[in-house]
mmCIF file of C-alpha atoms in Angstrom:
data_model
loop_
_atom_site.group_PDB
_atom_site.id
_atom_site.type_symbol
_atom_site.label_atom_id
_atom_site.label_comp_id
_atom_site.label_asym_id
_atom_site.label_seq_id
_atom_site.Cartn_x
_atom_site.Cartn_y
_atom_site.Cartn_z
ATOM 1 C CA MET Y 1 125.313 18.450 138.788
ATOM 2 C CA PHE Y 2 129.079 18.168 139.262
ATOM 3 C CA LEU Y 3 129.367 21.494 141.089
ATOM 4 C CA GLU Y 4 126.408 20.594 143.309
ATOM 5 C CA THR Y 5 128.168 17.396 144.361
ATOM 6 C CA ILE Y 6 131.393 19.269 145.148
ATOM 7 C CA SER Y 7 129.432 21.902 147.080
ATOM 8 C CA LYS Y 8 127.664 19.213 149.136
ATOM 9 C CA ILE Y 9 130.972 17.532 149.970
ATOM 10 C CA ILE Y 10 132.572 20.806 151.083
ATOM 11 C CA LYS Y 11 129.557 22.138 153.064
ATOM 12 C CA THR Y 12 128.268 19.009 154.788
ATOM 13 C CA GLN Y 13 130.494 15.959 154.529
ATOM 14 C CA LEU Y 14 133.871 17.645 155.050
ATOM 15 C CA PRO Y 15 132.940 19.344 158.356
ATOM 16 C CA ALA Y 16 131.407 16.090 159.638
ATOM 17 C CA TYR Y 17 134.565 14.234 158.597
ATOM 18 C CA LEU Y 18 136.835 16.769 160.283
ATOM 19 C CA LYS Y 19 134.850 16.653 163.560
ATOM 20 C CA LYS Y 20 135.837 12.997 163.955
ATOM 21 C CA PHE Y 21 139.563 13.815 163.929
ATOM 22 C CA PRO Y 22 141.387 13.540 167.233
ATOM 23 C CA LEU Y 23 143.242 16.844 166.899
ATOM 24 C CA PRO Y 24 144.905 17.731 170.215
ATOM 25 C CA GLU Y 25 144.772 21.267 171.602
ATOM 26 C CA THR Y 26 148.529 21.431 172.251
ATOM 27 C CA ILE Y 27 151.674 20.123 170.585
ATOM 28 C CA GLY Y 28 152.250 17.768 173.509
ATOM 29 C CA GLY Y 29 148.835 16.252 172.840
ATOM 30 C CA PHE Y 30 150.186 14.584 169.707
ATOM 31 C CA ALA Y 31 152.388 12.384 171.919
ATOM 32 C CA ARG Y 32 149.288 11.066 173.686
ATOM 33 C CA LEU Y 33 147.504 9.983 170.488
ATOM 34 C CA THR Y 34 146.888 6.270 170.100
ATOM 35 C CA VAL Y 35 147.799 4.229 167.045
ATOM 36 C CA LEU Y 36 144.153 4.275 165.945
ATOM 37 C CA ASP Y 37 144.101 8.090 166.235
ATOM 38 C CA TRP Y 38 147.225 8.329 164.069
ATOM 39 C CA LEU Y 39 145.657 6.011 161.485
ATOM 40 C CA ARG Y 40 142.639 8.320 161.300
ATOM 41 C CA LEU Y 41 144.943 11.285 160.721
ATOM 42 C CA LEU Y 42 146.956 9.645 157.906
ATOM 43 C CA PRO Y 43 144.596 10.501 154.997
ATOM 44 C CA LEU Y 44 144.408 14.156 156.061
ATOM 45 C CA LEU Y 45 148.178 14.385 156.557
ATOM 46 C CA GLY Y 46 148.744 12.767 153.165
ATOM 47 C CA ILE Y 47 146.462 15.258 151.425
ATOM 48 C CA LEU Y 48 148.128 18.182 153.230
ATOM 49 C CA ALA Y 49 151.574 16.889 152.248
ATOM 50 C CA LEU Y 50 150.471 16.509 148.609
ATOM 51 C CA LEU Y 51 149.002 20.018 148.536
ATOM 52 C CA GLY Y 52 152.186 21.411 150.091
ATOM 53 C CA TYR Y 53 154.346 19.659 147.495
ATOM 54 C CA LEU Y 54 152.163 20.822 144.600
ATOM 55 C CA THR Y 55 152.375 24.368 145.956
ATOM 56 C CA ILE Y 56 156.193 24.476 146.104
ATOM 57 C CA ARG Y 57 156.879 22.305 143.038
ATOM 58 C CA PRO Y 58 157.027 25.219 140.537
ATOM 59 C CA PHE Y 59 159.801 26.783 142.637
ATOM 60 C CA LEU Y 60 161.981 23.650 142.841
ATOM 61 C CA PRO Y 61 165.008 23.486 140.514
ATOM 62 C CA LYS Y 62 164.405 21.638 137.271
ATOM 63 C CA LYS Y 63 166.268 18.372 136.741
ATOM 64 C CA LYS Y 64 168.502 18.066 133.725
ATOM 65 C CA LYS Y 65 167.214 15.636 131.123
ATOM 66 C CA GLN Y 66 170.660 14.347 130.252
ATOM 67 C CA LYS Y 67 172.166 12.075 132.905
ATOM 68 C CA ASP Y 68 175.798 12.892 132.196
ATOM 69 C CA SER Y 69 177.868 15.834 131.090
ATOM 70 C CA LEU Y 70 180.170 13.915 128.765
ATOM 71 C CA ILE Y 71 179.578 14.320 125.065
ATOM 72 C CA ASN Y 72 181.563 11.324 123.871
ATOM 73 C CA LEU Y 73 180.263 8.328 125.794
ATOM 74 C CA LYS Y 74 181.913 5.414 123.954
ATOM 75 C CA ILE Y 75 183.838 6.247 120.767
ATOM 76 C CA GLN Y 76 187.612 5.610 120.892
ATOM 77 C CA LYS Y 77 187.747 6.135 124.662
ATOM 78 C CA GLU Y 78 191.204 4.522 124.773
ATOM 79 C CA ASN Y 79 192.647 7.537 122.877
ATOM 80 C CA PRO Y 80 193.394 10.831 124.628
ATOM 81 C CA LYS Y 81 191.822 12.721 121.704
ATOM 82 C CA VAL Y 82 189.591 11.523 118.886
ATOM 83 C CA VAL Y 83 190.752 12.781 115.496
ATOM 84 C CA ASN Y 84 189.494 11.596 112.119
ATOM 85 C CA GLU Y 85 191.202 12.740 108.938
ATOM 86 C CA ILE Y 86 189.474 12.414 105.584
ATOM 87 C CA ASP Y 87 190.900 13.808 102.376
ATOM 88 C CA ILE Y 88 188.316 15.752 100.424
ATOM 89 C CA GLU Y 89 189.710 14.313 97.217
ATOM 90 C CA ASP Y 90 188.773 10.820 98.463
ATOM 91 C CA LEU Y 91 185.070 11.629 98.771
ATOM 92 C CA LYS Y 92 183.188 9.258 96.510
ATOM 93 C CA SER Y 93 179.788 10.914 96.699
ATOM 94 C CA THR Y 94 178.861 14.570 96.285
ATOM 95 C CA ASN Y 95 177.438 14.916 99.831
ATOM 96 C CA VAL Y 96 178.852 13.340 102.995
ATOM 97 C CA CYS Y 97 177.468 13.927 106.519
ATOM 98 C CA TYR Y 98 179.740 13.592 109.531
ATOM 99 C CA CYS Y 99 178.555 13.156 113.108
ATOM 100 C CA ARG Y 100 178.992 15.962 115.633
ATOM 101 C CA CYS Y 101 176.821 14.570 118.472
ATOM 102 C CA TRP Y 102 179.036 11.506 119.161
ATOM 103 C CA ARG Y 103 175.993 9.202 119.249
ATOM 104 C CA SER Y 104 176.294 7.748 115.723
ATOM 105 C CA LYS Y 105 176.601 3.968 115.447
ATOM 106 C CA THR Y 106 178.563 4.528 112.204
ATOM 107 C CA PHE Y 107 180.895 7.218 113.605
ATOM 108 C CA PRO Y 108 182.369 9.368 112.076
ATOM 109 C CA VAL Y 109 179.573 9.188 109.491
ATOM 110 C CA CYS Y 110 176.229 10.580 110.671
ATOM 111 C CA ASP Y 111 173.337 8.129 111.134
ATOM 112 C CA LYS Y 112 170.893 10.836 112.368
ATOM 113 C CA SER Y 113 171.328 9.867 116.046
ATOM 114 C CA HIS Y 114 171.434 13.607 116.790
ATOM 115 C CA ILE Y 115 167.653 13.776 116.315
ATOM 116 C CA LYS Y 116 167.029 11.603 119.397
ATOM 117 C CA HIS Y 117 169.875 13.328 121.280
ATOM 118 C CA ASN Y 118 168.319 16.750 120.593
ATOM 119 C CA GLU Y 119 164.870 15.586 121.749
ATOM 120 C CA LEU Y 120 166.265 14.194 125.012
ATOM 121 C CA THR Y 121 168.581 17.084 125.878
ATOM 122 C CA GLY Y 122 167.083 20.132 124.198
ATOM 123 C CA ASP Y 123 170.336 20.509 122.248
ATOM 124 C CA ASN Y 124 170.450 21.673 118.620
ATOM 125 C CA VAL Y 125 173.453 19.777 117.258
ATOM 126 C CA GLY Y 126 173.429 18.555 113.682
ATOM 127 C CA PRO Y 127 175.844 16.900 111.250
ATOM 128 C CA LEU Y 128 178.782 18.426 109.412
ATOM 129 C CA ILE Y 129 177.869 18.233 105.725
ATOM 130 C CA LEU Y 130 180.645 18.255 103.150
ATOM 131 C CA LYS Y 131 179.594 18.920 99.572
ATOM 132 C CA LYS Y 132 181.820 18.163 96.650
ATOM 133 C CA LYS Y 133 181.420 20.483 93.714
ATOM 134 C CA ILE Y 134 181.244 18.772 90.378
ATOM 135 C CA LEU Y 135 183.195 20.667 87.778
#
C-alpha cells in the first residue's frame, strides 16, 4: 500500500505538478518571472536546496563538541600556574582521588566531573588516585 502511494505520486502527480512551474528556457528568463511565479518555485527550490545539503553534509568538516580549548576554565585564574602540594603523610584516608579534568567543584579533590567532561568532549581523563598502604 505504501509503495503504491509513492509510485502514484512519482508517476502521475509529480509530472502534473512540474508542468505548472514557470521554468524559463534561458537564464535571462528568470529576470522576467513575476512574484507569483517565484512563489510557485519556492517549494521546489527549497527541496532542491535540502537535497543538495544532505548530499554534501557527510563531506563537511565535523564541529568540535567542546566550545573552548582551555582546560582550566575557572580555578585559580589569578595565578600564573596552579600548584597544589599535599604531603602523603597527611592523608587521613587510605584512598584519595584528585581531579585532573579541572571541572571539579571541590578542586583539587575529584567529584567525578570528568564523567560529564568525557561524554561532552570524547576525552578519556580520569582522577589521580593516591593509595596509602597500611603497614
